[in-house]
Coordinates of C-alpha atoms (C1' of nucleotides) in Angstrom, one line a residue:
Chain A
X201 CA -42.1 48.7 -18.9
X202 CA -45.1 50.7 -20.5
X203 CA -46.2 50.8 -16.6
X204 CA -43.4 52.6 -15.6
X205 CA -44.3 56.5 -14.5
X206 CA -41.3 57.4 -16.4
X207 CA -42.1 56.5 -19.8
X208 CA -45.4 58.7 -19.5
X209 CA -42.8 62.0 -19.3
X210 CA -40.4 60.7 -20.8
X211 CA -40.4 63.2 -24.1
X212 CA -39.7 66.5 -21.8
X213 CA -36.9 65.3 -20.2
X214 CA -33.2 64.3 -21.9
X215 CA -33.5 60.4 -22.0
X216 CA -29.9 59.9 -21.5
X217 CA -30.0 61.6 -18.1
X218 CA -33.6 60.2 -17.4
X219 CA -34.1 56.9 -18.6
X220 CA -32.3 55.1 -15.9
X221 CA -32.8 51.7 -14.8
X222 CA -34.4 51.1 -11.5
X223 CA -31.6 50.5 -8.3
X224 CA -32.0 48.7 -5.3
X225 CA -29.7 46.7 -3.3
X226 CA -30.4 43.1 -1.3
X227 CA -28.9 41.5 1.4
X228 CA -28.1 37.7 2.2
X229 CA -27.3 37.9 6.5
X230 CA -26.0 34.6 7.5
X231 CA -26.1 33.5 10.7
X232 CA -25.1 30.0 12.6
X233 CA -28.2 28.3 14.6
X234 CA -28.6 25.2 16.3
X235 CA -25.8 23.4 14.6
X236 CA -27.2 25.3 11.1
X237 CA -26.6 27.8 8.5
X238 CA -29.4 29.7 8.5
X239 CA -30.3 32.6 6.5
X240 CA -32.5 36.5 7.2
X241 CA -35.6 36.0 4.8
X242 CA -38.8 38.6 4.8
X243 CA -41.9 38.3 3.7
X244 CA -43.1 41.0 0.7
X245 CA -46.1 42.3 1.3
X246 CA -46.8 43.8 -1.9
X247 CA -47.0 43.1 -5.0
X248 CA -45.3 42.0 -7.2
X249 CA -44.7 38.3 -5.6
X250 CA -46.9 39.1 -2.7
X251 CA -46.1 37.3 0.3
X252 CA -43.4 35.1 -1.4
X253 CA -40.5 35.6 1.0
X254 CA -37.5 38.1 -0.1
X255 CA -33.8 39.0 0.8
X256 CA -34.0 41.8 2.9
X257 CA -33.1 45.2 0.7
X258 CA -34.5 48.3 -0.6
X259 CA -33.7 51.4 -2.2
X260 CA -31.0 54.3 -1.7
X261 CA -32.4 57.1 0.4
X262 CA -30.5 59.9 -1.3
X263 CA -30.8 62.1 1.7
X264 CA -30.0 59.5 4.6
X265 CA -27.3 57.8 2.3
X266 CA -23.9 58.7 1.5
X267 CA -23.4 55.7 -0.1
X268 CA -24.6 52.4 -1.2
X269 CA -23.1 50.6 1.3
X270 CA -24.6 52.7 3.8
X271 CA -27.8 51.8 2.0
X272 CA -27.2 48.4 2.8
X273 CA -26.3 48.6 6.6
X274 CA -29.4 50.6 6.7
X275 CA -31.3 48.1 5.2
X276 CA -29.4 45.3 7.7
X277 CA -30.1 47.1 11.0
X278 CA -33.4 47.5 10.2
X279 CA -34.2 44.1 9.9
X280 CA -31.5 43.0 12.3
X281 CA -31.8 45.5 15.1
X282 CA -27.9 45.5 15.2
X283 CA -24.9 46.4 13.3
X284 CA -23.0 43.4 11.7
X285 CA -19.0 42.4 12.0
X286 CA -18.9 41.7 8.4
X287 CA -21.0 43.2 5.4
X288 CA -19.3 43.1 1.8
X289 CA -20.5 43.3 -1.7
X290 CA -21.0 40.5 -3.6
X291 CA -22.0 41.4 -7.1
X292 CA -24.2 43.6 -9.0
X293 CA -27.1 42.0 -11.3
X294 CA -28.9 43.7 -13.5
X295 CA -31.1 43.1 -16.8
X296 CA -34.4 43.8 -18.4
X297 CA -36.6 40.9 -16.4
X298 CA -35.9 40.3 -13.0
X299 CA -38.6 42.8 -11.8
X300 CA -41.5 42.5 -14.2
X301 CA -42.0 46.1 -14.2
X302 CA -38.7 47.5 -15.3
X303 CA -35.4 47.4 -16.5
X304 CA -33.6 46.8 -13.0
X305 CA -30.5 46.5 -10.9
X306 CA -29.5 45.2 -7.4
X307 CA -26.3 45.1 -5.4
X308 CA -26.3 42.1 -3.6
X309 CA -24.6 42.4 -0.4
X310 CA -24.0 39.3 1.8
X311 CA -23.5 40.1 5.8
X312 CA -22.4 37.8 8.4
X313 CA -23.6 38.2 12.0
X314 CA -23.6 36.0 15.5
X315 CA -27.4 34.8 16.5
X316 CA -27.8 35.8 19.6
X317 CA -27.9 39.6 19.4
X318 CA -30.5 39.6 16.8
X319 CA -32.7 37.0 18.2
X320 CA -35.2 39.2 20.6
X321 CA -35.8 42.1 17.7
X322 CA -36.3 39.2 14.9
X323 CA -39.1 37.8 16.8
X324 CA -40.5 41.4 17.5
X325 CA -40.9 42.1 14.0
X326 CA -42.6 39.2 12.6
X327 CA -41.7 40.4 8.6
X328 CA -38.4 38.7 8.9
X329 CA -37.6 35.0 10.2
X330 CA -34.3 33.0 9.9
X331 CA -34.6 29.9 7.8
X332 CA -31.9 27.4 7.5
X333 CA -30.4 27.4 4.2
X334 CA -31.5 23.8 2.9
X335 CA -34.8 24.7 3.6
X336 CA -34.9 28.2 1.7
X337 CA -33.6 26.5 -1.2
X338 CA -36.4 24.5 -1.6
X339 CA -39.0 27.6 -1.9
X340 CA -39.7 29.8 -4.5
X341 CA -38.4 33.3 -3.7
X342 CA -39.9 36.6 -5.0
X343 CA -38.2 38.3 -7.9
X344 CA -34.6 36.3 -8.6
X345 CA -33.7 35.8 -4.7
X346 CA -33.2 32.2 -5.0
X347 CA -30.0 32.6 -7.9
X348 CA -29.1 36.1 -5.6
X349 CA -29.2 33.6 -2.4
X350 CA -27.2 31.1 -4.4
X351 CA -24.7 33.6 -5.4
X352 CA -23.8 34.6 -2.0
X353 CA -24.0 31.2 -0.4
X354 CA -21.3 30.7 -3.4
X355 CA -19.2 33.4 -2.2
X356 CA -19.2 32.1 1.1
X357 CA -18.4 28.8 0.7
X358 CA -15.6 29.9 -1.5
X359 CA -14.0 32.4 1.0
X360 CA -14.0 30.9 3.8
X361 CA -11.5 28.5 2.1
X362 CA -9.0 31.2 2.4
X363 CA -9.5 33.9 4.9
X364 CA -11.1 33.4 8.5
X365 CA -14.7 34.9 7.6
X366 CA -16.6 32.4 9.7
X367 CA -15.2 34.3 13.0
X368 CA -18.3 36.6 12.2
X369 CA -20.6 34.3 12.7
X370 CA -19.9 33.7 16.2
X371 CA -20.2 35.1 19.7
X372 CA -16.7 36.1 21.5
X373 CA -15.4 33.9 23.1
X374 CA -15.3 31.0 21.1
X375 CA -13.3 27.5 21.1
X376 CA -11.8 26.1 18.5
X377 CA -14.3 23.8 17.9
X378 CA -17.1 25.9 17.7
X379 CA -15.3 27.3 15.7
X380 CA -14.0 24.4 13.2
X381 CA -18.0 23.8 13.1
X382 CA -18.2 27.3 11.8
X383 CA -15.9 26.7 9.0
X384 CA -17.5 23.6 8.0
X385 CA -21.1 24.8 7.8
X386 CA -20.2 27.4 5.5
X387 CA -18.0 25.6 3.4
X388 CA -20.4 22.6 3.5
X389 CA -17.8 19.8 4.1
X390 CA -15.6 18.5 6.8
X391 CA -12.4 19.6 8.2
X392 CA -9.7 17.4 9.2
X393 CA -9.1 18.6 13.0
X394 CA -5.4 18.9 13.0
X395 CA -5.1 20.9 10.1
X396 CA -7.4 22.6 11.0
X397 CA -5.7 23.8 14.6
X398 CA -2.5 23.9 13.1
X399 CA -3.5 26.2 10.2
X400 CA -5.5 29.0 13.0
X401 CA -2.9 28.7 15.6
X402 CA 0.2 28.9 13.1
X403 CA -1.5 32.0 11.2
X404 CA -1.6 34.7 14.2
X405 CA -5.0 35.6 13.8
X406 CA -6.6 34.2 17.2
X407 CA -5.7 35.9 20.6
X408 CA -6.4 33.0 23.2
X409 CA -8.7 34.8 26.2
X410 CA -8.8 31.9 28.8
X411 CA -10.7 28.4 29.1
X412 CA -13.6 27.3 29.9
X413 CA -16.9 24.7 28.7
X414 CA -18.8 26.4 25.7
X415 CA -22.5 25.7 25.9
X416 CA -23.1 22.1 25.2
X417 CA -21.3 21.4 29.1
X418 CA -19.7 18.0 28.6
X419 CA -16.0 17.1 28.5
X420 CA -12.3 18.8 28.6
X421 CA -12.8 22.3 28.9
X422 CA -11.3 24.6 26.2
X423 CA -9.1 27.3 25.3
X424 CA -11.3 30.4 24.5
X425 CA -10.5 32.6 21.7
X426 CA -11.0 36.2 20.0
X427 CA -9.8 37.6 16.9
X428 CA -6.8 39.3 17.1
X429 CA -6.6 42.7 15.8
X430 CA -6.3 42.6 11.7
X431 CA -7.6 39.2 11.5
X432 CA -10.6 39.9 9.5
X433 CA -8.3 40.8 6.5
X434 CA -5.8 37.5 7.0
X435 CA -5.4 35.6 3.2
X436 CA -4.2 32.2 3.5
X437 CA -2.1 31.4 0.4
X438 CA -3.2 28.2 0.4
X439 CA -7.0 26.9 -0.2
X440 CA -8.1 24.9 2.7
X441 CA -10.5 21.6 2.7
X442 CA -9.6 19.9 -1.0
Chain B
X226 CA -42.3 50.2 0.0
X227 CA -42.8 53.8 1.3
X228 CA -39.3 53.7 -0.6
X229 CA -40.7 52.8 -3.9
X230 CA -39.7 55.5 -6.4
X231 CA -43.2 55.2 -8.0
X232 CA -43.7 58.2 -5.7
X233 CA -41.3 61.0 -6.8
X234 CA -42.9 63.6 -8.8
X235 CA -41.6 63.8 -12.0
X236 CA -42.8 67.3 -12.8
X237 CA -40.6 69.0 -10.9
X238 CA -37.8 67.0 -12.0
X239 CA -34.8 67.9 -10.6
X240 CA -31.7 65.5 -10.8
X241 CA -30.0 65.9 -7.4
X242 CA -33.7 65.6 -5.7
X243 CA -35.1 62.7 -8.0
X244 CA -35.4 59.3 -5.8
X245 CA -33.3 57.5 -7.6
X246 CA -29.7 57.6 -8.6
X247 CA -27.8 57.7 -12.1
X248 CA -26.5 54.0 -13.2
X249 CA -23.4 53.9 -15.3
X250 CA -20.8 50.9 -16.4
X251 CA -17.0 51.6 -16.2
X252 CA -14.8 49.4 -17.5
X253 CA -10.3 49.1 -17.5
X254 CA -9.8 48.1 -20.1
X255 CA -6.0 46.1 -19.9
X256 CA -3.3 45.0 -22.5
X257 CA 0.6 44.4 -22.8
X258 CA 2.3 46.6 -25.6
X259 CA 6.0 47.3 -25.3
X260 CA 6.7 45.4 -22.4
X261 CA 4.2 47.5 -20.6
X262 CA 1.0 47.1 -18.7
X263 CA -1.4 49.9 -20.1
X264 CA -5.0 50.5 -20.2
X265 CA -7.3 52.3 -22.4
X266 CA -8.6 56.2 -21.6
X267 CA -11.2 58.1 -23.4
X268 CA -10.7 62.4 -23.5
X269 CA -13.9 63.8 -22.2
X270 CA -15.6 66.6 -24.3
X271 CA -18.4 67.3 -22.1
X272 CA -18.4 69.2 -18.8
X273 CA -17.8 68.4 -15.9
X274 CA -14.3 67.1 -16.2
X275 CA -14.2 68.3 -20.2
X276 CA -10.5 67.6 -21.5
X277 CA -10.1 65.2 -18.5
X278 CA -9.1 61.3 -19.2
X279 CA -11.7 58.8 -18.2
X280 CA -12.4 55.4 -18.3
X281 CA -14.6 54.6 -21.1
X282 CA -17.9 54.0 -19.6
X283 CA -21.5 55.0 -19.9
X284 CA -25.3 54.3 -19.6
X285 CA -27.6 51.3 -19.8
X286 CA -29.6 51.5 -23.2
X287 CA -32.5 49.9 -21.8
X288 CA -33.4 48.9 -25.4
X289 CA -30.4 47.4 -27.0
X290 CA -28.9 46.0 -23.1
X291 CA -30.7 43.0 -21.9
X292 CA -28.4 43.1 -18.7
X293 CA -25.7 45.5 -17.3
X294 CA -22.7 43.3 -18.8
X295 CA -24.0 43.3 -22.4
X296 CA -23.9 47.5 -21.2
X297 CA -20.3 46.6 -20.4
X298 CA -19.5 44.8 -23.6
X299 CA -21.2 46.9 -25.8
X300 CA -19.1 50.0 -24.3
X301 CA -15.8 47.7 -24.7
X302 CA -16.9 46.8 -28.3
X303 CA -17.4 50.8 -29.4
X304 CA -14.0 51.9 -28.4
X305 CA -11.5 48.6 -29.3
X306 CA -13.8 47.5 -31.6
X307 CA -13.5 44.3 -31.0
X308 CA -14.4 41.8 -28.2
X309 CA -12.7 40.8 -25.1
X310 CA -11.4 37.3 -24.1
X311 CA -11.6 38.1 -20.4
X312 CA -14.6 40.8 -19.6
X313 CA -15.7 40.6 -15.4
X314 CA -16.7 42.9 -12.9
X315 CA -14.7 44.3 -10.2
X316 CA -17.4 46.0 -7.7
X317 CA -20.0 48.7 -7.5
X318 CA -19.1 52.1 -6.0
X319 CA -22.5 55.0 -6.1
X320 CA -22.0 58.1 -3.1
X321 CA -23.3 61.4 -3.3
X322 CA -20.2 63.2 -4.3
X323 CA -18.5 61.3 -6.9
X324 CA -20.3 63.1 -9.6
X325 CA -20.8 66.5 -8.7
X326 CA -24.4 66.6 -10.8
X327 CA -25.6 63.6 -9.0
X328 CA -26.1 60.8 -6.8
X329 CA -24.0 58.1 -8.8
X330 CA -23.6 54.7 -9.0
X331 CA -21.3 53.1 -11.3
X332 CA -20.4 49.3 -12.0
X333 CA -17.0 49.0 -12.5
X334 CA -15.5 46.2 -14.7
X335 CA -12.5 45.3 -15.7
X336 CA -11.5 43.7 -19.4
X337 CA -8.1 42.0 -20.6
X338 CA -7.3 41.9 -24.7
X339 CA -4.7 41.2 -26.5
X340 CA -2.8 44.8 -27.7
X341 CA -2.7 43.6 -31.4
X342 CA -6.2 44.0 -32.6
X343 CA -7.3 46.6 -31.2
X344 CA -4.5 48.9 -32.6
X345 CA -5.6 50.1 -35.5
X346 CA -9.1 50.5 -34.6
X347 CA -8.3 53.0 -31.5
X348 CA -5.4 54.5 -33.8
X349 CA -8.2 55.9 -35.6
X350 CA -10.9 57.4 -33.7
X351 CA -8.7 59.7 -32.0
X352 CA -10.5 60.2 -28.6
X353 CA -9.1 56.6 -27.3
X354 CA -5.6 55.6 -26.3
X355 CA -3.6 53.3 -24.9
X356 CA -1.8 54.7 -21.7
X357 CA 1.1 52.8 -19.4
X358 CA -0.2 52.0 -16.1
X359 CA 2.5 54.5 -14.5
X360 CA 1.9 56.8 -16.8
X361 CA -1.4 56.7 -15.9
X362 CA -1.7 57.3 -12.4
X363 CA 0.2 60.6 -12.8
X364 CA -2.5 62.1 -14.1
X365 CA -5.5 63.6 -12.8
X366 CA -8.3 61.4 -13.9
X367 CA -12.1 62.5 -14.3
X368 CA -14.1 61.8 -11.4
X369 CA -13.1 59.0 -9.3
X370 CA -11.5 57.5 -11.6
X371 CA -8.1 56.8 -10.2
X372 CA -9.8 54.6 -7.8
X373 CA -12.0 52.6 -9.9
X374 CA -8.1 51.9 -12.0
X375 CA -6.8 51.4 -8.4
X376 CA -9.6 49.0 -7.6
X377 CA -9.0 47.6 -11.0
X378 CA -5.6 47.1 -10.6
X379 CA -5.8 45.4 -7.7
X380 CA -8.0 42.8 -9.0
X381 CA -6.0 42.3 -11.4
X382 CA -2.7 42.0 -9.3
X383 CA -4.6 39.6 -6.7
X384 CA -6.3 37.3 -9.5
X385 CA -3.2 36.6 -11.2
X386 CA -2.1 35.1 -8.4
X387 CA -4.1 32.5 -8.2
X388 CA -5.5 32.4 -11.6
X389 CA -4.5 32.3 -15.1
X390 CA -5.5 35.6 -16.1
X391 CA -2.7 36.3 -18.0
X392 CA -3.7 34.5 -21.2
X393 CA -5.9 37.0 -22.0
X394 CA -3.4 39.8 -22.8
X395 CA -1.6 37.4 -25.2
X396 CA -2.0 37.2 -28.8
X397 CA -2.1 33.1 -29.4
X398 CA -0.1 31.5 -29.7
X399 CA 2.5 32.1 -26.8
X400 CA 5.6 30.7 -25.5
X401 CA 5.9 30.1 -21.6
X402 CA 8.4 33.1 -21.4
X403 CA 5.9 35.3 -22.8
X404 CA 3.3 33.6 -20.4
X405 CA 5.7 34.6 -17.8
X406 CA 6.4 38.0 -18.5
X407 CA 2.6 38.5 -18.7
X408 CA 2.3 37.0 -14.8
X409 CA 4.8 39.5 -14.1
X410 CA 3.5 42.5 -15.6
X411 CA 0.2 41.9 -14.2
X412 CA 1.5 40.8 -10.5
X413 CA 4.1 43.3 -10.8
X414 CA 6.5 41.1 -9.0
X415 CA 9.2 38.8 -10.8
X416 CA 8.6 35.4 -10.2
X417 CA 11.0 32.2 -10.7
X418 CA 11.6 30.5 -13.8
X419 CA 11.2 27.1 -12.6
X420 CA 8.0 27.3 -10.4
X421 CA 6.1 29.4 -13.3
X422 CA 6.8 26.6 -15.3
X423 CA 6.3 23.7 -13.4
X424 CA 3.1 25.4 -11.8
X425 CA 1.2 26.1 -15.7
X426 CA 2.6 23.0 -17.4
X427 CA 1.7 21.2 -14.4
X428 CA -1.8 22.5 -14.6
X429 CA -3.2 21.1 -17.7
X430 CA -4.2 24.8 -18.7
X431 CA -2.2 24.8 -21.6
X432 CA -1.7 22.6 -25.0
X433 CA 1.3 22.5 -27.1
X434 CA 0.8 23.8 -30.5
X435 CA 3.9 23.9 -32.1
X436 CA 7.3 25.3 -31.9
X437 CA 9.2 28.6 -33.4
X438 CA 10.6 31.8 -31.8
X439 CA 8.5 34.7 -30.6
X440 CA 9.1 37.8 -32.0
X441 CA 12.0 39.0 -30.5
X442 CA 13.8 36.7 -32.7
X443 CA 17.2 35.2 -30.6
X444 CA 17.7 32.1 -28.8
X445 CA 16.5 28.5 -28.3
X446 CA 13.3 28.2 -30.2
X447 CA 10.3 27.6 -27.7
X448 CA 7.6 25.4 -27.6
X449 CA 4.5 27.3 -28.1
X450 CA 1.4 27.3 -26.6
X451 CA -2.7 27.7 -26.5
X452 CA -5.2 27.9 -23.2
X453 CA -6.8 24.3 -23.3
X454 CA -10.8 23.9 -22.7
X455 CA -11.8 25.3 -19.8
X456 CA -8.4 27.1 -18.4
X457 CA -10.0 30.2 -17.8
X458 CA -11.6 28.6 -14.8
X459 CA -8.6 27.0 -13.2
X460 CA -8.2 28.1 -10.2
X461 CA -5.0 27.2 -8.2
X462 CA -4.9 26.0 -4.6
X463 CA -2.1 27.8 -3.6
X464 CA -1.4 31.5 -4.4
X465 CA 2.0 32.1 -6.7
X466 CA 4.7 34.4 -6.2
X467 CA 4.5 35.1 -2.2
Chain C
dG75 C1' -13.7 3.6 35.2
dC76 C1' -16.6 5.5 31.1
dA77 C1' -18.2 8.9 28.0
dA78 C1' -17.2 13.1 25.8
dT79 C1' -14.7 16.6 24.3
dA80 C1' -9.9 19.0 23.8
dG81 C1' -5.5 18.7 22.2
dT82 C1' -0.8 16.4 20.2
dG83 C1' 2.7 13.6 17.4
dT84 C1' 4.2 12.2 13.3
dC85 C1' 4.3 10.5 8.7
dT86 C1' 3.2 11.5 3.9
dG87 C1' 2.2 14.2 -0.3
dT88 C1' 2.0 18.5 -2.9
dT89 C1' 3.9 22.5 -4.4
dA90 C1' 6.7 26.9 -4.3
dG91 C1' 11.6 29.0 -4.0
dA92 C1' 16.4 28.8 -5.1
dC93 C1' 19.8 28.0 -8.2
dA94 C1' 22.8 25.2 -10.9
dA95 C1' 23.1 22.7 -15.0
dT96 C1' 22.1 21.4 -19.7
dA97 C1' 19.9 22.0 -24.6
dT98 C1' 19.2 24.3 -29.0
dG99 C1' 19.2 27.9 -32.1
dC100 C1' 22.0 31.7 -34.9
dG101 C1' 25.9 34.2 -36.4
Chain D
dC15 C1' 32.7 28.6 -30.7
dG16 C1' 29.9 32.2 -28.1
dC17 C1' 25.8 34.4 -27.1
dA18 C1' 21.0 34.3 -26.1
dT19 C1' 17.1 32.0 -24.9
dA20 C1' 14.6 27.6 -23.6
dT21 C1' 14.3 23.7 -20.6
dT22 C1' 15.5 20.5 -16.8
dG23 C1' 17.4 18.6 -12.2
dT24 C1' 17.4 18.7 -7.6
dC25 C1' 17.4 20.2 -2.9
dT26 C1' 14.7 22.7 0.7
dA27 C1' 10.8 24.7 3.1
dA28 C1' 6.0 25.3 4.1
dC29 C1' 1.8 23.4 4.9
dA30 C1' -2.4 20.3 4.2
dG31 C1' -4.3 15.3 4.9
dA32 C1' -4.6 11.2 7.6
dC33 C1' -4.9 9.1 11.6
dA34 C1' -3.4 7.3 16.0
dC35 C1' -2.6 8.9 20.3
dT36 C1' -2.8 11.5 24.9
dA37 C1' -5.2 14.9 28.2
dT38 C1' -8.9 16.7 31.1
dT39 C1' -13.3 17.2 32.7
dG40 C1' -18.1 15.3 34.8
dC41 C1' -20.5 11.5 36.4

DNA sequence: GCAATAGTGTCTGTTAGACAATATGCG
DNA sequence: CGCATATTGTCTAACAGACACTATTGC
């Protein structure tokens, strides 16, 4: 860190208060795309790690921010152009070497969002482009994006096994299929369809909204579902798909 | 980064103006003593919130830290001194208000130890004690800190449930009964004799180490066990005690 | 009718809850 | 023996997995 503008003051000022490690947070948004898990990546233009691609994030603005999650919702609709249905905190890393010039620590922050709405202002902005998950874990990502990445996709996986999180990945309506597909693309395996049915229907948290063909346009037509009020917060107390 | 904090001027250093927040670890630090849940406080002697109990807690030494948990352990370490089996984070909270100096983040983490060790040690440096959790959240705590123990709490409370957590607050070895009253001071709910037992012996979390009677010192004698390789991972696929 | 998708019936296996019953130690 | 604690037996209920089956649409 002998590049960091602290150290250069750092005798006139009380180190305890002063020498502080550098804070940031980042975001993994998720979103569902042409039958894929696809994930918000932007492209730094700076360096360090110029024009490797990044989670979305950034610093606290102490005068727009009451808090740090409001830092990361900032940093979401920015990229986004819209608000998300789910944004929650994943975990906090910090150590001496992810950022080669300091001592630093980020708040990773995973968010969950349908495609649609943030289609038009992604293209506007070309910074930021959605990349399915396989193919992001392939490339090398600036700073230590690709173990954050991993982390959330972790977190993910692992929660949807329990609650009804992928319901944020969608647009309302949505049939039971789509969104038994949703559950399976985030938990990365397949879900036997009865149990599946029996398991959303029995547990209250779906309020049907009427019937009708969902894009693809072939076959039975099927019941259309919302949330129902509360859902987000459902806990099955059972793991599902083992 | 028009955010990047390269760009505050550090001669008119001023805390509530500088670009970038004050970092801190908290930790709750957990035990069983007396047939009690308690957790470990630390008496402030400092304004603001001098005479006030805290969790003990405090800044990344960006020498001796190579990463915010060593901050975490290292903090643990100076006021039980000793290590913990069981030492995790719980979440990250930083708004403008929860110190009234600063814009503040803190990570807050939680620890479980067994009471024995740890005794004498915080016995004699006389700014640490042990306080029952009830106890506890009587009092008026410094800062937020009656919601990072809240937070903490609840962690603990929802991990036990599907985890087996409880291990760590027990000296080794232990008998099932003590394993059981530890589920149920941590869940704060009584759970049944017969599904504790079938659930953890079932598991393949524990290994039988012998035989003899507990402390108490009446009764049956009880087989006595140890967590096998690996327990601390096990995670159930049902939640217990519903 | 056929293809495609939606939805159901039913059997099995696992595991928690309830609670009665039995086992082993000490005095 | 009687008390205290440990350990087991057994029935029931909830719910996931498996998989075959029926239902409804468009062509």
């Amino acid at each position: 860190m002998p590049e960091s503008p602290e150290q250069s003051s750092l005798d006139s000022y009380n180190p305890k208060e002063f020498d502080t490690p550098i804070y940031s947070v980042d975001i993994a948004i998720f979103t569902l795309h042409e039958g894929q898990l696809k994930v918000l990546m932007v492209e730094r233009n700076e360096y360090p790690y110029k024009d490797y691609w990044a989670l979305p994030g950034g610093f606290v603005d102490l005068k727009k921010d009451s808090n740090i999650n409001a830092t990361a919702r900032r940093k979401l609709v920015s990229k986004t152009g819209v608000d998300a249905p789910l944004l929650e905190q994943v975990s906090t890393i910090g150590n001496a070497h992810r950022d080669p010039r300091h001592w630093s620590i980020t708040t990773l922050y995973m968010a969950l969002i349908p495609y649609a709405p943030t289609a038009e202002f992604i293209e506007a902005v070309n910074e930021a482009r959605w990349f399915p998950i396989e193919e992001i874990e392939q490339l090398q990502l600036a700073f230590d994006h690709s173990e954050l990445l991993q982390l959330a996709r972790e977190r993910l996986k692992n929660k949807t096994a329990y609650t009804v999180l992928p319901i944020h990945v969608l647009k309302r309506p949505f049939s039971l299929s789509q969104l038994q597909k949703a559950f399976e693309l985030l938990m990365d395996t397949e879900l036997e369809k009865k149990s599946f049915r029996r398991r959303l229907l029995n547990a209250d948290v779906l309020k049907e909204v009427g019937e009708g063909i969902p894009d693809g346009g072939k076959g039975r037509p099927a019941a259309l579902y919302e949330p129902a009020d509360g859902s987000e917060n459902h806990l099955f107390v059972r793991v599902f798909g083992d």
